[in-house]
CSV table of C-alpha atoms in Angstrom, one decimal:
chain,number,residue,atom,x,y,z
A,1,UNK,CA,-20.8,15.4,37.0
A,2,UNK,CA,-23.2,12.7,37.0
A,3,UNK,CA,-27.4,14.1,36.0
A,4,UNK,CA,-30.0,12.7,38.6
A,5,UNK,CA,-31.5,10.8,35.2
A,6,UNK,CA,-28.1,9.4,34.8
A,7,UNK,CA,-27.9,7.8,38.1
A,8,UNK,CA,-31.1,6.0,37.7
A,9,UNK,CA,-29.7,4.1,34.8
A,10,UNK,CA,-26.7,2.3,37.2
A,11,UNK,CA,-26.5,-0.8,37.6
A,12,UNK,CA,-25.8,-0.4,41.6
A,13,UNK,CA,-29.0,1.7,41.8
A,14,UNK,CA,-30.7,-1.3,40.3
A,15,UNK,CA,-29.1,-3.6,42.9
A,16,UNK,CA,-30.1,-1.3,45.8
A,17,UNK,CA,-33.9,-1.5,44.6
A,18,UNK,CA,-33.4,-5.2,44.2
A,19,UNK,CA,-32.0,-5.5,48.0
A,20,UNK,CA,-34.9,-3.6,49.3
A,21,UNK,CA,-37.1,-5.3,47.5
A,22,UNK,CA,-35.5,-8.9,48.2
A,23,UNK,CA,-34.8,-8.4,51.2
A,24,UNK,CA,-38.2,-7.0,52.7
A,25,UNK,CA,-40.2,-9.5,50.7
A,26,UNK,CA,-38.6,-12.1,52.6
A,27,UNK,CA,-39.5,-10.2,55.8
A,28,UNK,CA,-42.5,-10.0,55.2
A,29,UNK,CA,-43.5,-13.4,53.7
A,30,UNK,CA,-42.0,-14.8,57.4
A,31,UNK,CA,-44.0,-12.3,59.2
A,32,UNK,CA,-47.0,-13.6,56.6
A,33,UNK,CA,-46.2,-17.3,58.0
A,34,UNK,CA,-46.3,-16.4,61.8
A,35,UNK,CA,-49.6,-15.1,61.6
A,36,UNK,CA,-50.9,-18.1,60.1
A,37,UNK,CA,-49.7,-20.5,62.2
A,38,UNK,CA,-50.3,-18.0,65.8
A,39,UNK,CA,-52.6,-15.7,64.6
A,40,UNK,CA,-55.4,-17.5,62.2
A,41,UNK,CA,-56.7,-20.1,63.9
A,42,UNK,CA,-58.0,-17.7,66.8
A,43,UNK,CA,-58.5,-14.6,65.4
A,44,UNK,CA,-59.0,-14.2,62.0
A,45,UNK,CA,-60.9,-10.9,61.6
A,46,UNK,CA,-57.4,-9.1,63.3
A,47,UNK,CA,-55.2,-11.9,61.1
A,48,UNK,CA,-56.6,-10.4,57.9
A,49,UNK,CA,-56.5,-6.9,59.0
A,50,UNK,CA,-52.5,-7.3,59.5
A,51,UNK,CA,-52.1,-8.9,56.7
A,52,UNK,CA,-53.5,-5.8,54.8
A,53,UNK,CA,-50.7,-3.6,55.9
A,54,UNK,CA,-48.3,-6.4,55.2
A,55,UNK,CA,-49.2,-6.8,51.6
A,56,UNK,CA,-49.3,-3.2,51.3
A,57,UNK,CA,-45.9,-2.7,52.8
A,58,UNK,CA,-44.4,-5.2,50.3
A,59,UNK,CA,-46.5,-3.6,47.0
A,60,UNK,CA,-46.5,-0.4,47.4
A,61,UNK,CA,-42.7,-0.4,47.0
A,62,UNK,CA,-43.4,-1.0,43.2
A,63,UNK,CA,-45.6,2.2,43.0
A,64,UNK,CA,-43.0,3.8,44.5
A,65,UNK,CA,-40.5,3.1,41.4
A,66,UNK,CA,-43.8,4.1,39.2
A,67,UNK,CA,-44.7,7.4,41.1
A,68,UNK,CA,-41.7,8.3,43.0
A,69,UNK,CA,-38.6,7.1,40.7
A,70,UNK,CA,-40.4,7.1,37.7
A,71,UNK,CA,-42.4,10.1,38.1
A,72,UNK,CA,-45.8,8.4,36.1
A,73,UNK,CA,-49.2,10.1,36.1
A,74,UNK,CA,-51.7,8.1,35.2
A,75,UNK,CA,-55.3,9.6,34.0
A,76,UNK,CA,-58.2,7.9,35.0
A,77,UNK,CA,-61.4,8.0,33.3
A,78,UNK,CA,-64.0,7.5,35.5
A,79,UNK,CA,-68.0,8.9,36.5
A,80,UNK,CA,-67.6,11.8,39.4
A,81,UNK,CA,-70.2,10.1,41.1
A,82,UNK,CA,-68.6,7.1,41.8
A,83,UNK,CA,-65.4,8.3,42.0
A,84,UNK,CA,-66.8,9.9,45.2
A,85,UNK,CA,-69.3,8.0,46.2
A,86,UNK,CA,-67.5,4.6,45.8
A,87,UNK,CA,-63.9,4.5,45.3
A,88,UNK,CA,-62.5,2.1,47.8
A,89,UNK,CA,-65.8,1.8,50.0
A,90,UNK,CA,-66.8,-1.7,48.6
A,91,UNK,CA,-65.9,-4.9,47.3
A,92,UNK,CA,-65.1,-5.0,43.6
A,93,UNK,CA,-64.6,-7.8,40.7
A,94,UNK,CA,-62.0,-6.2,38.7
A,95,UNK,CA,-62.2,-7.5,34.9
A,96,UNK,CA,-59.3,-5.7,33.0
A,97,UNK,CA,-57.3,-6.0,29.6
A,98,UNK,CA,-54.1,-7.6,30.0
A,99,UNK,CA,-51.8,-6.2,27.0
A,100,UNK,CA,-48.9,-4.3,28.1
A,101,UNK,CA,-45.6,-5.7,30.6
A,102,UNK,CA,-47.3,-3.0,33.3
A,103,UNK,CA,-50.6,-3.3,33.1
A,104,UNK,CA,-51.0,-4.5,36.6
A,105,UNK,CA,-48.6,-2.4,38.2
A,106,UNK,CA,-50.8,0.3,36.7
A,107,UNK,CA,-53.5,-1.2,38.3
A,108,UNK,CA,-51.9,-1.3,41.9
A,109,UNK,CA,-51.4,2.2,41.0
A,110,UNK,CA,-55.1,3.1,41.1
A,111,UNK,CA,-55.5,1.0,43.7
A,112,UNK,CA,-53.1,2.4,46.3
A,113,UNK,CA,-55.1,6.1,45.3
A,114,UNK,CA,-58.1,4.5,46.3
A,115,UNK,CA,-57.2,3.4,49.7
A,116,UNK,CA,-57.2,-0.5,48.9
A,117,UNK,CA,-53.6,-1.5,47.8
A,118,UNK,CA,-52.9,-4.5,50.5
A,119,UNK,CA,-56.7,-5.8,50.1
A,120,UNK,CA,-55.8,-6.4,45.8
A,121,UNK,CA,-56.0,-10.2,45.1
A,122,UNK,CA,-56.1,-12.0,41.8
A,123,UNK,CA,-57.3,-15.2,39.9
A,124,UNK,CA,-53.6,-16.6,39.1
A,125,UNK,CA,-51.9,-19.9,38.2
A,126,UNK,CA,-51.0,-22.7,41.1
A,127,UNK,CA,-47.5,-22.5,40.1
A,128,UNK,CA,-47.1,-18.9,40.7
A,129,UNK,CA,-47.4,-19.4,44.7
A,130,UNK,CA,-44.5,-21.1,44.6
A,131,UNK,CA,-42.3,-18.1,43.3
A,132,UNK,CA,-40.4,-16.5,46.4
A,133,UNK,CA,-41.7,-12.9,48.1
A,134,UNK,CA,-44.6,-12.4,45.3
A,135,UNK,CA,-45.6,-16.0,44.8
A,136,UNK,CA,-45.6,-16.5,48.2
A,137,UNK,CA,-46.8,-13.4,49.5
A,138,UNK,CA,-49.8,-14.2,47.6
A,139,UNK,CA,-50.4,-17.8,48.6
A,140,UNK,CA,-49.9,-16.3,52.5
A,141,UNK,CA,-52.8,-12.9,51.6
A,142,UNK,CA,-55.0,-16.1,50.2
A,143,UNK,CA,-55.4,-15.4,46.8
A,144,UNK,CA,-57.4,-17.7,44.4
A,145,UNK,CA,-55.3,-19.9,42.6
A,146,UNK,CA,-56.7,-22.0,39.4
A,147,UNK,CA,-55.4,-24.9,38.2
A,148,UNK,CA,-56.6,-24.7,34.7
A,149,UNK,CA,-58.9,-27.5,34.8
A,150,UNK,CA,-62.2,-26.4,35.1
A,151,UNK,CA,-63.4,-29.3,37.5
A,152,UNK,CA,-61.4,-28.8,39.7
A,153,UNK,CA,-61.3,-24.9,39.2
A,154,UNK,CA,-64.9,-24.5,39.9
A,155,UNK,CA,-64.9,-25.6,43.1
A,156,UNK,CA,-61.7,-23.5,44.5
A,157,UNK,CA,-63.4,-21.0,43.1
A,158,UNK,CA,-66.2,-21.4,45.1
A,159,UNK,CA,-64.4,-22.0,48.0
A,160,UNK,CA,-61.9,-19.0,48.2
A,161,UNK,CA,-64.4,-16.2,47.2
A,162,UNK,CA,-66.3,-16.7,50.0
A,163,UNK,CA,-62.7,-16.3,51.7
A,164,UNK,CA,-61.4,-13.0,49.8
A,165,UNK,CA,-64.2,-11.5,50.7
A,166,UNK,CA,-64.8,-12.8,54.0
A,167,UNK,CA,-61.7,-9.6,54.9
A,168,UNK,CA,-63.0,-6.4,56.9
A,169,UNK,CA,-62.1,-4.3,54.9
A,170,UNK,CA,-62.8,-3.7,51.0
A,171,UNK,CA,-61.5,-6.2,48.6
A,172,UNK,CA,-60.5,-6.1,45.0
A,173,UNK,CA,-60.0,-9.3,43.0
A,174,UNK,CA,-58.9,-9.2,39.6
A,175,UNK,CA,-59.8,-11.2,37.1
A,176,UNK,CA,-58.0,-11.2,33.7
A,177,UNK,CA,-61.1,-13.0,31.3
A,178,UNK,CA,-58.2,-13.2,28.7
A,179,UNK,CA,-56.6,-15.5,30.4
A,180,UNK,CA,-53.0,-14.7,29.3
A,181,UNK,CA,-51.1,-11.4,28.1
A,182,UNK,CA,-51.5,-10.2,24.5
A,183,UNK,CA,-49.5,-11.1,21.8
A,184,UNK,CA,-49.8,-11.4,17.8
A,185,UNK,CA,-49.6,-15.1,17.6
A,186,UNK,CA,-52.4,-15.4,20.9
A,187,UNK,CA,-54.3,-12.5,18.9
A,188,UNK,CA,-54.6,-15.0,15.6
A,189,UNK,CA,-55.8,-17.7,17.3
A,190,UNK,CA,-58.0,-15.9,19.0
A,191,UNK,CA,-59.2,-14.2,15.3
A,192,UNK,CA,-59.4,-17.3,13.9
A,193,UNK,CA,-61.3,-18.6,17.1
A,194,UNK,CA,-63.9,-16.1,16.7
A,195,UNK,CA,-64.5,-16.6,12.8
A,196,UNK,CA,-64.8,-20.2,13.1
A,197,UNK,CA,-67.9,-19.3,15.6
A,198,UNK,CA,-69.4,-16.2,13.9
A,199,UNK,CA,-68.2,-14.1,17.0
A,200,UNK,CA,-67.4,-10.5,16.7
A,201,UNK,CA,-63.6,-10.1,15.8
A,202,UNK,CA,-61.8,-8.4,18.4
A,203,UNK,CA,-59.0,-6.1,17.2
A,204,UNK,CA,-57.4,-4.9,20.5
A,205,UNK,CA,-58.5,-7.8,22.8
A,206,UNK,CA,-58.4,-11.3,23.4
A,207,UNK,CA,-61.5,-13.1,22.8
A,208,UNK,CA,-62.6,-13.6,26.5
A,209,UNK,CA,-62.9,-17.4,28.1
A,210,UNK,CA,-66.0,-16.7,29.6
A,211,UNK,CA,-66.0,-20.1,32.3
A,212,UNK,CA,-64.4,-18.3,35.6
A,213,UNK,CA,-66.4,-15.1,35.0
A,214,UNK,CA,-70.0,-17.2,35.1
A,215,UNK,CA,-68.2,-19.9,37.4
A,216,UNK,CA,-67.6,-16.9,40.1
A,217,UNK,CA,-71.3,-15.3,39.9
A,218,UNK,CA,-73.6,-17.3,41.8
A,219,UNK,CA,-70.4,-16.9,44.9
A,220,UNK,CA,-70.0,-13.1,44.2
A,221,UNK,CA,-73.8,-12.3,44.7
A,222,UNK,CA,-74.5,-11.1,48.0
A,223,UNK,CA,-70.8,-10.9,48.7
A,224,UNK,CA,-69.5,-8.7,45.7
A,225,UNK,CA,-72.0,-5.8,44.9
A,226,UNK,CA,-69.9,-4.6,41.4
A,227,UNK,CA,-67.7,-5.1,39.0
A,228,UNK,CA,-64.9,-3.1,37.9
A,229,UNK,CA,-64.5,-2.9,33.8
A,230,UNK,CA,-60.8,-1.3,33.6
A,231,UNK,CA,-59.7,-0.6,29.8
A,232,UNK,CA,-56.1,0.5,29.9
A,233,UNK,CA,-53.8,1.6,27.2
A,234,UNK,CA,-50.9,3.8,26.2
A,235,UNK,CA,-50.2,6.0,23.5
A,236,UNK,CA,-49.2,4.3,20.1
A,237,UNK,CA,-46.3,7.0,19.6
A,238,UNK,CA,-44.9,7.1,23.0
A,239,UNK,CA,-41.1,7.1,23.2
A,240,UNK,CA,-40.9,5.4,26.4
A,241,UNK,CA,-42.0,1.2,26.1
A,242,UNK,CA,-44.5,0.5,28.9
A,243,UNK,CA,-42.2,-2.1,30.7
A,244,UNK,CA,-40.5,-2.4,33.9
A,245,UNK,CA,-36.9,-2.1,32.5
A,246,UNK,CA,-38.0,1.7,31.3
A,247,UNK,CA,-39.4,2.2,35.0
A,248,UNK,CA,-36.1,0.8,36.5
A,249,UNK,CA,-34.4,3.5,34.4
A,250,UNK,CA,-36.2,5.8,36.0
A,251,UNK,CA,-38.1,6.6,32.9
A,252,UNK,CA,-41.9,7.9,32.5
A,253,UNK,CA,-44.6,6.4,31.2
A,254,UNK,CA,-48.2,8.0,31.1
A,255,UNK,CA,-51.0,5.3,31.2
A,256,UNK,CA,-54.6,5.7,30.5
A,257,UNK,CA,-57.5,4.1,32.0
A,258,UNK,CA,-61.5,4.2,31.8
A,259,UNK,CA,-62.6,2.6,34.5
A,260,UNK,CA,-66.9,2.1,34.2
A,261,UNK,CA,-68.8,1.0,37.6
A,262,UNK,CA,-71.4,-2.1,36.8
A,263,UNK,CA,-73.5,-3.1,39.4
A,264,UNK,CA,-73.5,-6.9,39.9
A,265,UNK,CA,-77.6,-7.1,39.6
A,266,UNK,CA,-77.1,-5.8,35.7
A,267,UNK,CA,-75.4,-9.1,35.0
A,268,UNK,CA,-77.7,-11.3,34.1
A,269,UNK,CA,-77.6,-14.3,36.6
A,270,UNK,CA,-78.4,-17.2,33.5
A,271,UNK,CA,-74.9,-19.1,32.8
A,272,UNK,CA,-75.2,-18.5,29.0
A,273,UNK,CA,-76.6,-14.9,29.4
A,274,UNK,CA,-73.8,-14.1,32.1
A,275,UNK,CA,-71.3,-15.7,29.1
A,276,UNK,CA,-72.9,-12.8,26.0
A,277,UNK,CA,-72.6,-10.1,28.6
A,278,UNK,CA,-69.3,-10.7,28.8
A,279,UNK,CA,-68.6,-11.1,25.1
A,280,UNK,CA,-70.6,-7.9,24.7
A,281,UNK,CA,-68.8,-6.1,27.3
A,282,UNK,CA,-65.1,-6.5,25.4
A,283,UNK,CA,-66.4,-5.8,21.9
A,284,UNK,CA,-67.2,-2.4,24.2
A,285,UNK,CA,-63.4,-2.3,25.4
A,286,UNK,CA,-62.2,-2.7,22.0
A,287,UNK,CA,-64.5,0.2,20.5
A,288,UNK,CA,-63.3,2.4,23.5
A,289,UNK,CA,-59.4,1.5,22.5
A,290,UNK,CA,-59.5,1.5,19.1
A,291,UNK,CA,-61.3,4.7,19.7
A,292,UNK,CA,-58.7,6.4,21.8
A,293,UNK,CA,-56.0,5.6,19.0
A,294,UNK,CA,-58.1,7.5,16.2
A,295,UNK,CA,-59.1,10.5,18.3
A,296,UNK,CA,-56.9,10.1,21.5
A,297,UNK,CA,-60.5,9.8,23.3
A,298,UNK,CA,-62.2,6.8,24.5
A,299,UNK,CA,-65.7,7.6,23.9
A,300,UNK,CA,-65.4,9.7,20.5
A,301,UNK,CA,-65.9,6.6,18.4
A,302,UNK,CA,-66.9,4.4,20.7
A,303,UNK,CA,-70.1,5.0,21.9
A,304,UNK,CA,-69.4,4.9,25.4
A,305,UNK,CA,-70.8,7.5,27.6
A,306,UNK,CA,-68.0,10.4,28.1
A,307,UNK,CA,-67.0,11.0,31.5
A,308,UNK,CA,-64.5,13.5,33.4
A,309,UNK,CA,-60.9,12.3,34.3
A,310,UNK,CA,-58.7,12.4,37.5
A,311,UNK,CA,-54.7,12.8,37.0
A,312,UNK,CA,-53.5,10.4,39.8
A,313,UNK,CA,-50.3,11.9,42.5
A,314,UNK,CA,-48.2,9.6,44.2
A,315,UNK,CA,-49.0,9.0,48.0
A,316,UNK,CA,-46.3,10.3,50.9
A,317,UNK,CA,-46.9,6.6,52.1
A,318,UNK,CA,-45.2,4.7,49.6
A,319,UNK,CA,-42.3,7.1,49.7
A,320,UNK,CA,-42.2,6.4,53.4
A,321,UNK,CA,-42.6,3.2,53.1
A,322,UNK,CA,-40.2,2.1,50.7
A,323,UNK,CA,-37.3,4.7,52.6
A,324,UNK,CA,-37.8,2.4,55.5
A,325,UNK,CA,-37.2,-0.3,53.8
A,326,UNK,CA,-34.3,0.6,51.8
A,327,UNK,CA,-32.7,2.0,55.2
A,328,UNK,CA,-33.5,-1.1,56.7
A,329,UNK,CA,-32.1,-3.0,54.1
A,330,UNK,CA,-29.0,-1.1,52.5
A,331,UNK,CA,-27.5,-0.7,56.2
A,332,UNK,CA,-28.0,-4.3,57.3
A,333,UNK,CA,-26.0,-5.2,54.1
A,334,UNK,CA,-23.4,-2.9,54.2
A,335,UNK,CA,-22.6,-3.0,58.0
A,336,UNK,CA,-21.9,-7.1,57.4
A,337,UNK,CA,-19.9,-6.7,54.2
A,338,UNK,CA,-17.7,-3.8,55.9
A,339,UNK,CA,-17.4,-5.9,59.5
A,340,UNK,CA,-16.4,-9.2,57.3
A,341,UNK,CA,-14.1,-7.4,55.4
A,342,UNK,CA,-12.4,-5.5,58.9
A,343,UNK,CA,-12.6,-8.8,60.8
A,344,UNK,CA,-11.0,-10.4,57.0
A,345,UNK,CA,-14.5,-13.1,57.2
A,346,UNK,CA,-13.6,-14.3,53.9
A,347,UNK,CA,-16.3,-16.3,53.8
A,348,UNK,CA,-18.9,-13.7,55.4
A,349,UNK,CA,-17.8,-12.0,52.9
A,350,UNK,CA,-18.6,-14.0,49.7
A,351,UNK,CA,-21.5,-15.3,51.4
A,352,UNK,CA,-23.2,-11.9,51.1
A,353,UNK,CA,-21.6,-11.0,47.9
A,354,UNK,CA,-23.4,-14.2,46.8
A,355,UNK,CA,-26.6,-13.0,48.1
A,356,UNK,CA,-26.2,-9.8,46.9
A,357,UNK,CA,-25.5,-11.8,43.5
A,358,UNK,CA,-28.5,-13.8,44.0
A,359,UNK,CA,-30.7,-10.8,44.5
A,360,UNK,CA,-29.5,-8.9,41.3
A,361,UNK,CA,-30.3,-12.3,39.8
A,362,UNK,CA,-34.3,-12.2,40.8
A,363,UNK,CA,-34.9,-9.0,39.6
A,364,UNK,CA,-33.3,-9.9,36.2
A,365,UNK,CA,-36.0,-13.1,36.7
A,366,UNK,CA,-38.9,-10.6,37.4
A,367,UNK,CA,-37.8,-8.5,35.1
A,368,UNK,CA,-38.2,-10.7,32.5
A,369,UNK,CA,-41.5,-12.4,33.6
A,370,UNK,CA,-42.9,-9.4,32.7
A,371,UNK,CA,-42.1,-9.2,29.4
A,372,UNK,CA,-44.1,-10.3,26.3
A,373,UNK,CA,-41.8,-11.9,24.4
A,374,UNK,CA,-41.2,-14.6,27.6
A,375,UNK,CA,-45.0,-14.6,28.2
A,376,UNK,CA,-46.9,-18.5,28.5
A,377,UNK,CA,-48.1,-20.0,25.3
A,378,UNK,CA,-51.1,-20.7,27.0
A,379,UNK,CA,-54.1,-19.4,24.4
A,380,UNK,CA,-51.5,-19.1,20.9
A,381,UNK,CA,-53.0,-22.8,19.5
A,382,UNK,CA,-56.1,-21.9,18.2
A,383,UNK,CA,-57.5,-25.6,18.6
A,384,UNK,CA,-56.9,-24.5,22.6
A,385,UNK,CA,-58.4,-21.4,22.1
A,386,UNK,CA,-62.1,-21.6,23.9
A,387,UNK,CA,-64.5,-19.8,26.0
A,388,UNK,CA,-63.5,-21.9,29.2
């Protein structure tokens, strides 16, 4: 008899996740569209509250496979105070290290604990909102998308803060200062980046391209009391890779975070100042990870102040959510394919298969998206490599 752990491992259990997830993106990206155009232009206070619980409709189904199907803790290192003081209650800047295939999944993790999982928005690229159900789904919830070019970056920039966190409700916007995933050939260049200028090697991190950080501060004052410094890492000897693939599997991974509260009036408000704080604030991140992979502690060798953790449980909402979904779904699906084959709709018939083809497809796209090896080569030329 087929094991539970088994089952998770099947290719048709795959495809069902995919069909939920395919199919309900779509859903939701129309229903994303109809607000815009009926909604927007006369109520925007109650357009951006709906669209909270759309976006966290359509996320929360990838915690699910984390917390649910997975069955991932992850520990969070964070100050009691403002774990109970803060957590969720205000608008954040979140500056994190991008590394691992998961790293932002673990980050809509935290997020849905905290109560703000449809309000998460990010810097990205332009050409991401063209991607369908994510890529849309985030052009649609208003994120800030960069071209790349800071001329024209600065001023969209700018414009959309003042947008993101115009919503009633707390916002998190994350901003990678990396500005691309690690890898060893993005690490050199940045090595060799940093020893041309007589900056402090970073062994762990990125050296951080410091333009959209001091670009974003004079809008985020007023607007955006903190920032959110989230160092993340997993074990060095875990048997389980970080990725989506080992999640689909239904396979667990334990992340670790330390996440450290920094009030926005501690950055200092000069441009070139702004850009040293930031410098200074990963060498930090890469003391506090190198640290944790000598002792298995952030702050032994680090320097950083020690602080308590929290062990994060997955929320009855997400399981709800993403049942609905799935039921929703699965039994649209199925009904057509078995009424086409009864009523011998040939063509009904391969015209779902197709979709159902199609779908399987995406998540083998996404899927791979995710991974390292297929990441940009955005930041791997060191002559590219800048502070910008």
């Amino acid at each position: 008899m087929i094991t539970l752990k088994e089952l998770k491992k099947l290719r048709l259990i795959h495809l069902c996740i995919a069909i939920t997830f395919f199919t309900s993106g779509l859903t939701i990206n129309f229903a994303q569209l109809l607000l815009h155009i009926f909604l927007k232009p006369f109520n925007k206070h109650l357009f951006r509250k709906l669209m909270y619980y759309l976006c966290y409709s359509f996320y929360c189904q990838l915690v699910f496979v984390a917390d649910w199907y997975a069955g991932c803790r992850m520990r969070v290192y964070i100050d009691e105070e403002d774990y109970k003081k803060y957590s969720g209650r205000e608008n954040v800047l979140l500056i994190m290290n991008h590394k691992y295939e998961i790293d932002w999944l673990a980050g809509w993790m935290i997020a849905d604990k905290m109560g703000v999982l449809g309000n998460c928005k990010a810097y990205a690229k332009k050409a991401i909102r063209y991607i369908p159900c994510m890529g849309w789904a985030w052009w649609l919830a208003e994120f800030v998308f960069l071209n790349r070019d800071y001329d024209k970056d600065k001023e969209i920039i700018a414009k959309q803060l003042k947008i993101v966190f115009s919503y009633p409700d707390p916002t998190w916007l994350l901003l990678n200062a990396e500005g691309t995933r690690f890898t060893e050939s993005k690490h050199e260049a940045s090595v060799k980046f940093a020893q041309e200028r007589g900056m402090t090697v970073l062994k762990h991190h990125l050296i951080p391209r410091t333009k959209g950080f001091t670009t974003s501060l004079p809008t985020l004052r007023g607007i955006c009391p903190v920032v959110y410094d989230i160092t993340m890492v997993f074990k060095r000897d875990e048997k389980v890779p970080p990725t989506m693939l080992s999640l689909l599997n239904g396979q667990t991974v334990y992340p670790y975070m330390l996440m450290r509260r920094i009030p926005l009036e501690q950055i200092p408000q000069e441009e070139k100042a702004a850009a040293d704080w930031l410098q200074k604030l990963f060498v930090e991140k890469d003391r506090a990870v190198e640290s944790f992979h000598e002792t298995g502690s952030f702050f032994t060798k680090s320097g950083i102040k020690e602080v308590s953790y929290v062990t994060t449980e997955p929320r009855l909402s997400s399981l709800l959510n993403f049942a609905g979904w799935s039921t929703f779904s699965l039994s649209c699906i199925f009904y057509y394919l078995i009424t086409s084959l009864l009523a011998a709709n040939w063509a009904g018939l391969i015209t779902a298969l197709s979709i159902l083809g199609i779908f399987y497809w995406l998540m083998g796209v996404a899927i791979n998206k995710t991974q390292i090896s297929k990441g940009s080569s955005y930041g791997s030329n060191s002559t590219k490599t800048s502070t910008n």
